[in-house]
XYZ file of C-alpha atoms in Angstrom:
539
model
C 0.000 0.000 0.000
C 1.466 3.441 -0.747
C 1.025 6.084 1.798
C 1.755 9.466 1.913
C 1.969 12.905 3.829
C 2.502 13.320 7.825
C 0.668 10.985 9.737
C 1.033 8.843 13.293
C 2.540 5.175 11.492
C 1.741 3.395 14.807
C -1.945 4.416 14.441
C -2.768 3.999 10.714
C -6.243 2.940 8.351
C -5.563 -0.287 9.802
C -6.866 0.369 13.131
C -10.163 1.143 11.363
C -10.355 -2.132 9.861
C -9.276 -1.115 6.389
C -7.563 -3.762 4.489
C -5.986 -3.408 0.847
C -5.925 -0.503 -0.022
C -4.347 0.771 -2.767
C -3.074 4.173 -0.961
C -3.857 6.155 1.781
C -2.803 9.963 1.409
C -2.329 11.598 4.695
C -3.240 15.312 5.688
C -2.624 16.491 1.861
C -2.534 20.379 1.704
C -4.434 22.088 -1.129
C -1.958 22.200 -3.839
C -1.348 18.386 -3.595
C -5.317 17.949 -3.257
C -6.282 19.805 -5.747
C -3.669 18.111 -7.948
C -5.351 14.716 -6.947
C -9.019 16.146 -7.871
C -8.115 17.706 -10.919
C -6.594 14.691 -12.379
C -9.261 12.025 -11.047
C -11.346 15.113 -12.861
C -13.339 15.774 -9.652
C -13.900 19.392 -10.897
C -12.441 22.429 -11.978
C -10.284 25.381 -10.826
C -12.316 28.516 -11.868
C -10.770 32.454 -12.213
C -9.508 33.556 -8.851
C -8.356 30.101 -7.708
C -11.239 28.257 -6.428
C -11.564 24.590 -7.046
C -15.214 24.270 -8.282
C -16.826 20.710 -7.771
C -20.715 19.601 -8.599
C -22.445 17.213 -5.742
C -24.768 15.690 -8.510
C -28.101 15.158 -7.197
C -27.958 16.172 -3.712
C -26.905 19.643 -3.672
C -27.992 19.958 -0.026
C -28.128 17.496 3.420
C -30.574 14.429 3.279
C -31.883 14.924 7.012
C -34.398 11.883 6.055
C -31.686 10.085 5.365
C -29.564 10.070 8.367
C -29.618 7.201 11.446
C -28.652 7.112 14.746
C -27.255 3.483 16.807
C -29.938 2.307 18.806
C -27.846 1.206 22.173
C -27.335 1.607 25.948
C -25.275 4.881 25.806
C -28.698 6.505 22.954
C -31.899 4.337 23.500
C -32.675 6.517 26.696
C -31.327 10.197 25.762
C -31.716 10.777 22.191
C -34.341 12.574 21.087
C -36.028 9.718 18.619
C -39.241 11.713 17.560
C -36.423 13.901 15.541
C -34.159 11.045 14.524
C -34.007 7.916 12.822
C -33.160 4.318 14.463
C -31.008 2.450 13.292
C -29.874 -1.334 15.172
C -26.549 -2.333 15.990
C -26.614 -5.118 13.706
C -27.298 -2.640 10.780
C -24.805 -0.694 11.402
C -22.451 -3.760 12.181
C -23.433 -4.534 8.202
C -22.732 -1.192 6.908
C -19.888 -1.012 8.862
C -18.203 -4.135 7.350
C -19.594 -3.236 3.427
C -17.752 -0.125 3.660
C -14.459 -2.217 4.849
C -14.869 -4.642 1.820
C -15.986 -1.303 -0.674
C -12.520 0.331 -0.139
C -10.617 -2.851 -0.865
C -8.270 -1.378 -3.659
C -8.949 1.980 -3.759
C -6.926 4.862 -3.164
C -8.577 7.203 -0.055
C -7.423 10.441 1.526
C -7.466 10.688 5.495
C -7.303 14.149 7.434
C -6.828 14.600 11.060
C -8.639 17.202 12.230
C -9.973 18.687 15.460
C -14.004 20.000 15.933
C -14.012 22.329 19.029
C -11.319 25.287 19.726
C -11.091 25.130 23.141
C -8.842 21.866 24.411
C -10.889 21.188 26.851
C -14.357 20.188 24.841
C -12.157 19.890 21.620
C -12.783 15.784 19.773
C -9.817 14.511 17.797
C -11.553 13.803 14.429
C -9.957 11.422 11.619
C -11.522 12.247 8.315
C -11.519 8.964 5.552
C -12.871 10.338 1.954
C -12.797 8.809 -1.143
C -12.330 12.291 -3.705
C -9.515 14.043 -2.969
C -11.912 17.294 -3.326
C -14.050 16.382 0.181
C -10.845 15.890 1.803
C -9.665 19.379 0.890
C -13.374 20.614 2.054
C -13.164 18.849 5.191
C -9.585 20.264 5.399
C -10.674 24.052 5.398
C -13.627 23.392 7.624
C -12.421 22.107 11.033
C -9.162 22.688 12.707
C -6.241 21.882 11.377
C -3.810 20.672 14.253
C -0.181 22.017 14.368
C 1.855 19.659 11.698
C 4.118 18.832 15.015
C 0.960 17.484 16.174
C 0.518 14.660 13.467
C 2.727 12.277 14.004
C 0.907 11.083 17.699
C -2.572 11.716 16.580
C -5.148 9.089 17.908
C -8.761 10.211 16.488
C -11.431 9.657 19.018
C -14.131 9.704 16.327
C -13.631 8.527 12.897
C -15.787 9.313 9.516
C -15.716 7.876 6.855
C -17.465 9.607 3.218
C -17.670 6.729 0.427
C -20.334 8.704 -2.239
C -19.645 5.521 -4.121
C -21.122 3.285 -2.033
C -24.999 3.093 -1.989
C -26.850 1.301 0.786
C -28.976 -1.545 0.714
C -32.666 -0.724 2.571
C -32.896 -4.304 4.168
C -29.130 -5.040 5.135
C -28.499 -1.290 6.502
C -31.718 -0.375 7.700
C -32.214 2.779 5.425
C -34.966 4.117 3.869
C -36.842 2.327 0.976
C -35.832 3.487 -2.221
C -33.022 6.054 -1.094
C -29.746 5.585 -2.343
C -28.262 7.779 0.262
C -27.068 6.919 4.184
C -25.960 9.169 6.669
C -25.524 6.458 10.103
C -23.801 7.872 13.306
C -22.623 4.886 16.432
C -22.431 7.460 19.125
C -20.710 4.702 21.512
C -17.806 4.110 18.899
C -17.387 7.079 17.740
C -18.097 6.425 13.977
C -19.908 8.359 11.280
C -20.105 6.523 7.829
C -21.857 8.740 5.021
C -22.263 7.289 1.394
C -24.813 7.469 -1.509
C -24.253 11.716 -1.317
C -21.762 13.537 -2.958
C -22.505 16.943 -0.773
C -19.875 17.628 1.378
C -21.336 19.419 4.343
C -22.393 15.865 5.241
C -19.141 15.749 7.175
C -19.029 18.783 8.510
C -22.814 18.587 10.168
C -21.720 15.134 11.730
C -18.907 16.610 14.012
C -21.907 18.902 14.690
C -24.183 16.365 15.822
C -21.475 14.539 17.551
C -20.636 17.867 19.555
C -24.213 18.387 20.065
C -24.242 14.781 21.749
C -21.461 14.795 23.736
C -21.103 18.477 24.998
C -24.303 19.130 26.861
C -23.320 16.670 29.744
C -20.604 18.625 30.481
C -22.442 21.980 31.107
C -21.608 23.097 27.452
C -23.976 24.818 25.295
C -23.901 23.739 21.445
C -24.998 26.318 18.792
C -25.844 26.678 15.439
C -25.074 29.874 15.446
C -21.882 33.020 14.169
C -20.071 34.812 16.415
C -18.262 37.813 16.464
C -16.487 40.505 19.312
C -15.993 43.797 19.444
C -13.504 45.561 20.337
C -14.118 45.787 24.194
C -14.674 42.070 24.046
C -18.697 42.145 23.843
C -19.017 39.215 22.230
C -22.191 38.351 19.875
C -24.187 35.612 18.798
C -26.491 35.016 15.377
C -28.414 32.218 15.194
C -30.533 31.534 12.554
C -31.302 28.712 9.688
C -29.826 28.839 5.958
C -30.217 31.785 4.196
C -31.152 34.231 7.313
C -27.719 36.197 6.706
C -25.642 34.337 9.847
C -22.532 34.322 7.650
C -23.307 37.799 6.412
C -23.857 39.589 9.593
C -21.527 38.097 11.399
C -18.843 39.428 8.678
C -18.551 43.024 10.105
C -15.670 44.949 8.929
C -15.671 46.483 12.179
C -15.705 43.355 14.802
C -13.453 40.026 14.660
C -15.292 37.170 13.376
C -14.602 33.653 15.952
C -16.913 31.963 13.295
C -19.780 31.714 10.980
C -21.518 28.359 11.956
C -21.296 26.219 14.961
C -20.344 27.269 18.323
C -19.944 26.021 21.942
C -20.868 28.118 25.147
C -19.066 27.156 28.302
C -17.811 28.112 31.646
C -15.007 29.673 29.664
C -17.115 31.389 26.877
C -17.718 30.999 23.537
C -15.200 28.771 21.321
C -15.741 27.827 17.287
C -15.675 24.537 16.769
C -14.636 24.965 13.312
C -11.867 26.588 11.150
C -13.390 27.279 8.628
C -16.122 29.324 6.686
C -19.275 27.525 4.466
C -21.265 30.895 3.066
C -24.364 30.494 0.910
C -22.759 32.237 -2.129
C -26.062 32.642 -4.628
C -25.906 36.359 -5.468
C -22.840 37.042 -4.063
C -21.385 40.415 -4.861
C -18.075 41.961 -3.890
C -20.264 46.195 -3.326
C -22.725 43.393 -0.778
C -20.323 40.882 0.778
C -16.460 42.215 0.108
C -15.248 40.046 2.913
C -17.167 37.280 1.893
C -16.351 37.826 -1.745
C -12.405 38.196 -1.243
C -12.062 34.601 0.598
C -14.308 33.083 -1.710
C -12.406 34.190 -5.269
C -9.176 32.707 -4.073
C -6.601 29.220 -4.115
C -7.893 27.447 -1.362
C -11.357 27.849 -1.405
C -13.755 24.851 -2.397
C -17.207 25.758 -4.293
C -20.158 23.583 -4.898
C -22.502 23.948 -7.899
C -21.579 27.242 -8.901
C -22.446 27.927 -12.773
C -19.040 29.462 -14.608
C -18.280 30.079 -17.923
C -16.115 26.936 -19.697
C -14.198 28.786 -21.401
C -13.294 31.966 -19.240
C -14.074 30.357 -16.004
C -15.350 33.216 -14.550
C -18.156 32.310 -11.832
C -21.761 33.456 -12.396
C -22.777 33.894 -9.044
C -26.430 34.995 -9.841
C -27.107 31.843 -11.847
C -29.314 29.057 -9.593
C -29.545 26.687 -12.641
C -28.020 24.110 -10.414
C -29.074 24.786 -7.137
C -30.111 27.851 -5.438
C -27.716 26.513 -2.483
C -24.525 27.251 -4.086
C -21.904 27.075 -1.811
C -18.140 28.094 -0.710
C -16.217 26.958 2.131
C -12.653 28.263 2.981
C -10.303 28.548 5.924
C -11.375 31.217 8.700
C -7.738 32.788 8.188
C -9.164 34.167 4.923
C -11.238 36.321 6.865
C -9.316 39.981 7.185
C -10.789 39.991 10.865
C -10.719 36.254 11.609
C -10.249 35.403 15.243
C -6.860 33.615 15.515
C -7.950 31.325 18.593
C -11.606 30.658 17.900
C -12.430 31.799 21.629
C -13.898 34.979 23.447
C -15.598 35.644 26.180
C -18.938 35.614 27.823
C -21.859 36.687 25.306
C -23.464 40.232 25.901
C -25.833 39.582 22.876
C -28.001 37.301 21.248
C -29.484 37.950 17.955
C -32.225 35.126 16.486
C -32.282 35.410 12.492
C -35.621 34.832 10.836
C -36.319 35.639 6.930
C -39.851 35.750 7.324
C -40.857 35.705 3.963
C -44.708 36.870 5.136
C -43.243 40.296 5.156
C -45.144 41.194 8.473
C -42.357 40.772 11.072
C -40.061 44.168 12.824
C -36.738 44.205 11.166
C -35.633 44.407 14.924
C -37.370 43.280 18.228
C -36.083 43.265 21.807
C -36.982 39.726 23.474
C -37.550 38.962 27.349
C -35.066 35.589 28.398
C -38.926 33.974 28.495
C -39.456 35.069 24.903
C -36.056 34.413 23.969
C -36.705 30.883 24.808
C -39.820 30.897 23.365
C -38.446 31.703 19.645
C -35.234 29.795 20.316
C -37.553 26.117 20.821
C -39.443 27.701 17.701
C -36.377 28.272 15.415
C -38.734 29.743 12.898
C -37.287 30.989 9.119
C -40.115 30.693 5.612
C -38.771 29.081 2.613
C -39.707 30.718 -0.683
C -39.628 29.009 -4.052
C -36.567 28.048 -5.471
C -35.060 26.851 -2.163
C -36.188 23.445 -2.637
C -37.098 21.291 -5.432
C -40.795 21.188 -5.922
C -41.733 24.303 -3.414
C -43.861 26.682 -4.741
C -44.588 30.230 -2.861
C -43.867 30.761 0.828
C -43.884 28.160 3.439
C -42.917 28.221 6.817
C -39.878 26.355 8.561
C -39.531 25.719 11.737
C -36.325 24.129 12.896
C -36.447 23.869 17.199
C -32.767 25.335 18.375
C -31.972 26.746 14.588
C -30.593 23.028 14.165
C -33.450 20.577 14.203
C -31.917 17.938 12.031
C -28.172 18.185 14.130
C -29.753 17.261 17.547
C -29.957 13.881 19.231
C -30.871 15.379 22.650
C -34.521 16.471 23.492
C -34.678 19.983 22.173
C -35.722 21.510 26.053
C -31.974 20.331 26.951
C -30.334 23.109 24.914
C -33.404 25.089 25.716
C -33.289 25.260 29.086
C -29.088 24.852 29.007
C -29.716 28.270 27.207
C -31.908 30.095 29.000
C -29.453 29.125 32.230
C -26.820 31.040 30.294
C -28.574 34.224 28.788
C -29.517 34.675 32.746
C -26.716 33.713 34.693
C -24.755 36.140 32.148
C -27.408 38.746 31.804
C -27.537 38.606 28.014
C -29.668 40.934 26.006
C -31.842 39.044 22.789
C -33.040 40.735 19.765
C -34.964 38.696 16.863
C -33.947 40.076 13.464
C -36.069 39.993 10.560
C -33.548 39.617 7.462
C -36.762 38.822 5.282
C -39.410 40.937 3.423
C -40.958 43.947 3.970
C -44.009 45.591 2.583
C -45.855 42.740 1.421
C -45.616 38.587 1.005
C -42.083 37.186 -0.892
C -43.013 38.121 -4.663
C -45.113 41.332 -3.592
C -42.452 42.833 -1.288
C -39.077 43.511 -1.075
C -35.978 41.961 1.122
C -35.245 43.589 3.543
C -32.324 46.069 3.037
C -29.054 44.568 4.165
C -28.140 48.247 4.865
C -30.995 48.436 7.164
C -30.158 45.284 8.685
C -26.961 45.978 9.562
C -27.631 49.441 11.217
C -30.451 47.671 13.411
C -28.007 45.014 14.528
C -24.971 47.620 15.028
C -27.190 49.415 17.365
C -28.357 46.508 19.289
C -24.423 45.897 20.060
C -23.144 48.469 20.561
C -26.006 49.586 22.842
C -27.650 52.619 21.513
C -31.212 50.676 20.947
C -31.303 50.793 24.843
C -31.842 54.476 24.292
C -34.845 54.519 21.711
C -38.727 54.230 22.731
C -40.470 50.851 22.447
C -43.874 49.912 21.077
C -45.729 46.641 21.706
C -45.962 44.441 18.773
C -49.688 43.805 18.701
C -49.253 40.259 17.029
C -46.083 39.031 18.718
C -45.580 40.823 22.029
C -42.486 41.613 21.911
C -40.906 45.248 22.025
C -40.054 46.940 18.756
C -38.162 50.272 18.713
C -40.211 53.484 17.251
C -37.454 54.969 15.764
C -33.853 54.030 14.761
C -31.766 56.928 13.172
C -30.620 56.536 10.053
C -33.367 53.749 9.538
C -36.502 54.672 7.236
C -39.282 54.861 10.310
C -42.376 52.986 8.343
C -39.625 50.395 8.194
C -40.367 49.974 11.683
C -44.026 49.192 11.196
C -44.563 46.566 8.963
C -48.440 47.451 8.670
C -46.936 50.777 6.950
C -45.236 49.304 4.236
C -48.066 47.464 3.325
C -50.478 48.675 0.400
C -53.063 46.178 1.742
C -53.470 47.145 5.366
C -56.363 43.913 5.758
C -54.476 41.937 3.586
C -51.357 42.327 6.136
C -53.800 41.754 9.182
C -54.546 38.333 8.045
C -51.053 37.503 6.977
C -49.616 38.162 10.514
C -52.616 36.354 12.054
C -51.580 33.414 10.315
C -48.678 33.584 10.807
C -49.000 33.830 14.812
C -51.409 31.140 14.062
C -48.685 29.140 12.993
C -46.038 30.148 15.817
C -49.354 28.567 18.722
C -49.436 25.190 16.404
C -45.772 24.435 16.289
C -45.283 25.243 19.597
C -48.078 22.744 20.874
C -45.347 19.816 21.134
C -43.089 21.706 23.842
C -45.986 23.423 25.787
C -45.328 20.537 28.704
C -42.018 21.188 28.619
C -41.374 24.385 29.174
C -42.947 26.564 32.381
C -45.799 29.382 32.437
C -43.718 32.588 32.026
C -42.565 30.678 28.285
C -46.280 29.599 27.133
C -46.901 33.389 27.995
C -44.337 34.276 25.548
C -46.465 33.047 22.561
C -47.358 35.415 19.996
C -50.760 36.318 20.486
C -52.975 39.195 18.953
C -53.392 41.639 21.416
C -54.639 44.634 19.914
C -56.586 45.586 17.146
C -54.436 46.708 13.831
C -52.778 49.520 14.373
C-alpha cells in the first residue's frame, strides 16, 4: 500500500479495519489535493483560484436520510421523535460493506480537530474517497499544528464513500433512497455514502458535539459569532439563508466563526476553522469580505455555474441549485479570530427571513421570549429553495438546528436560557426577510438596514430609543432608529393592503401557537406566555 503525507505510522487505516488498499494519502494540503481532484477530474479550478466541484443530485443534506445506533449509551437520551433508528446489527453490516468497498482503492485521510477550546475539543480522523471532500473537510475544522501529526489518535472517525450506496434491508435505510448518513455514538463512527454533498461531514462533528457536549455543562450552537472591540461578544443564530454568515462578517468586529459554536464556563469557542457561506448572489459592493475569501486558491465551491471557457463564476445563476456554496479557511477572513475563543456573550441575535413580510426588522426579546423563539427556530422558505416548493412556506427548525440534535430539544433550551440569565444577556430577533408585502409582492429587507439595526443593538444605543408593543407578537419593537426609514419599523406601513397584512400576521401567529403545541409541557408558564398572540386591534 502506498502512503503518503505526515501521519502517526503506529496508528494507521488499519486500526479502522481497512484492508488493501491501494493508498492512503495523509493530511494532503491544497496544492497536492487539488492536484489529486483535478486529475481524477473531480472538478475544476475557476478564475480567482477556487476549485469548483458539482455534488450531482444532492446539492444539499438528506436529514431523512440520516440514522442514529440504537444502544445503551442513545436508546434513553436521544431525542427519537427527531431522529431515525437504526440497530446495531445494521450498522455492524454497513460497517463491514464499507471495509470490503474500499478494498483497492486509493482514499485520503485528514486529522482534524471540531471544538477550539482543548478542553471540549474531539480529535476527528476524516476517511474520503475524492480528494476534493478531503480538501473541504480540510478548510472546515481545525487543522492541528503539523508537530501534532505524528501522535494523533482520532477519538471519532468518519468515513465519506459517495460511491457506495446502501442496501434498505441489510443497513436499515430508507426504501428506495440511495443515500445513508448512520452515526454509532458509543464508537465514535460516522459513515456517510450514496451523497456527494460535502457538508455531510461537517454537520456530523456537529451532531457529535451536540451529543457529547451538553453533559458537560456546554452549550452547542448553530449559530456566528463575532467581538468587538471591548470584548462584547455576539451571537447570530438563525437557519440557511437568514444572513448568519453575512452579519456576522462586520468589517468592524473580529469574526470567531460563521456556523457552529460552543458556550461554556469559559465562553464561547468555534468549533470549526473554517467558513461555508451560501454564495447565490454574491457580490463583492454586498459581501467584500465574503467575496475576497471566496475568489481565491484554497477555497472549495459547490454547484456554482461558470463560464467553460473563461471560467469566470456566475454567481447569480441558480440553474443548479439555489444553495450554491463556498467553504474556505477562517484565516481568509481579514478579521478572523486567531484562537476561535472569546468571552462571555453580551448579545443574542435570532435570524428569521420571514418571507410573510409582516415581522419588525428588529425586536427586543424577554429571556422567556427568547426561549420561546429559540424552541421555535422559525425561518419561511420561498420558491426556489427546494425542489418542488412553490410560494412561501414556513420552517420551523427547534434550536436553529433541528436535524443536528440527538438530545430532546428543552436540553439546549433550558441549558440556554441558564446562560442568557446567569450572564445577563440581552436578545433581539432580526427579521432579514421581506418587507411591505408577502415574498413576490415585497421587497428583502435592506441589508443596509439590517446591519444598522443590529450595530445598534451591540453596541447599545437601541437601549436608548422608545419601544412599542408588537400587537401580534408581544415583543418590544423600537419606534425609531436613526438613520433607519421609520415605516420600516411598522410593517403594517409598508403594506399597500393594510387587511391583507392583518390576516397575513394572524396566520402567521397562528402558525407560531401550532408548532409550539409539542413543547408546551415542557417548558414553564412565564414561556407559554411568551407566545405570539394578537393583542390589539391593527394599528
Amino acid at each position: 500500500m502506498q502512503e503518503t503525507g505526515l501521519r502517526n505510522g503506529a496508528y494507521g487505516a488499519d486500526k479502522f479495519g481497512f484492508k488493501n488498499l491501494a493508498a492512503v494519502h495523509w493530511n494532503l494540503d491544497a496544492p497536492i489535493l487539488y492536484e489529486h481532484a483535478v486529475a481524477a477530474r473531480e472538478g475544476y479550478i475557476v478564475q480567482g483560484g477556487p476549485f469548483c466541484a458539482e455534488t450531482g443530485h444532492h446539492t444539499g443534506r438528506s436529514p431523512k436520510d440520516k440514522h442514529t445506533v440504537v444502544d445503551a449509551t442513545t436508546e434513553n437520551v436521544v431525542w427519537w421523535d427527531g431522529n431515525r433508528k437504526q440497530s446495531q446489527e445494521h450498522f455492524e453490516n454497513l460497517l463491514k460493506d464499507f471495509q470490503a468497498h474500499v478494498g483497492g482503492k486509493k482514499l485520503f485521510a485528514q486529522d482534524l480537530y471540531g471544538g477550539a477550546d482543548p478542553k471540549y475539543r474531539i480529535k476527528v480522523r476524516v476517511f474520503t474517497e475524492y480528494a476534493w471532500h478531503s480538501l473541504f473537510i480540510r478548510q472546515l475544522l481545525i487543522r492541528p499544528d503539523r508537530s501534532e501529526l505524528a501522535a494523533f489518535i482520532p477519538e471519532m472517525t468518519i468515513v465519506d464513500l459517495p460511491s457506495f450506496k446502501p442496501d434498505a434491508k441489510r443497513h436499515g435505510g430508507r426504501e428506495g433512497s440511495d443515500t445513508m448518513v448512520a452515526i454509532d455514538f458509543t464508537r465514535k463512527i460516522v459513515l456517510i455514502c450514496g451523497s456527494s454533498y460535502a457538508g455531510e461531514m461537517k454537520k456530523s462533528v456537529f451532531t457529535a458535539l451536540n451529543f457529547y457536549l451538553p453533559a458537560q455543562g456546554v452549550m452547542p450552537m448553530h449559530c456566528s459569532a463575532n467581538v468587538g472591540k471591548d470584548g462584547d461578544v455576539a451571537l447570530f443564530f438563525g437557519l440557511s439563508g437568514t444572513g448568519k454568515t453575512t452579519l456576522s462578517a462586520d468589517p468592524n468586529r473580529v469574526l470567531i466563526g460563521d456556523d457552529e459554536h460552543g458556550w461554556g464556563p469559559d465562553g464561547v469557542f468555534n468549533f470549526e476553522g473554517g467558513c461555508y457561506a451560501k454564495c447565490i448572489k454574491l457580490s463583492e459592493e454586498a459581501e467584500p469580505e465574503i467575496y475576497a475569501a471566496t475568489n481565491r486558491f484554497g477555497a472549495v465551491l459547490e454547484n456554482v455555474v461558470f463560464d467553460p471557457e473563461t471560467r469566470v463564476c456566475d454567481w447569480d445563476d441558480d440553474s443548479k441549485t439555489e444553495n450554491t456554496r463556498s467553504a474556505y479557511p477562517i484565516e481568509f477572513m481579514p478579521l478572523a479570530s486567531k484562537t476561535g475563543r472569546a468571552g462571555q456573550p453580551k448579545n443574542i441575535i435570532f435570524l428569521a427571513a420571514d418571507a410573510y413580510g409582516v415581522m419588525p426588522p428588529i425586536a427586543k426579546l424577554t429571556p422567556a421570549q427568547a426561549m420561546y423563539h429559540f424552541l421555535s427556530g422559525y425561518t419561511a422558505k420561498v420558491a426556489g429553495t427546494e425542489k418542488g416548493l412553490v410560494g412561501v412556506e414556513p420552517e420551523f427548525s427547534t434550536c436553529f438546528a433541528a436535524p443536528f440534535l440527538p438530545r430532546p430539544p428543552q436540553e439546549y433550551g433550558n441549558l440556554l436560557r441558564e446562560l442568557i440569565a446567569k450572564y445577563k444577556v440581552d436578545c433581539w430577533l432580526v427579521n432579514s426577510g421581506w418587507t411591505g408585502g408577502v415574498y413576490g409582492v415585497g421587497r428583502r429587507m435592506p441589508i443596509k438596514v439590517t446591519r444598522a439595526l443590529v450595530t445598534g443593538a451591540l453596541d447599545g444605543s437601541l437601549k436608548n430609543a422608545s419601544y412599542r408593543t408588537d400587537p401580534y407578537f408581544g415583543f418590544s419593537v423600537p419606534t425609531s432608529v436613526p438613520g433607519v426609514e421609520p415605516h420600516l419599523l411598522y410593517p403594517m406601513k409598508t403594506w399597500k393592503d393594510k387587511a391583507a397584512f392583518d390576516d397575513t400576521a394572524r396566520k402567521l401567529v397562528g402558525m407560531f401557537q401550532k408548532n409550539f403545541v409539542k413543547y408546551e409541557k415542557h417548558v414553564d408558564a412565564e414561556v407559554l406566555a411568551a407566545a405570539p398572540e394578537v393583542r390589539l386591534a391593527a394599528e
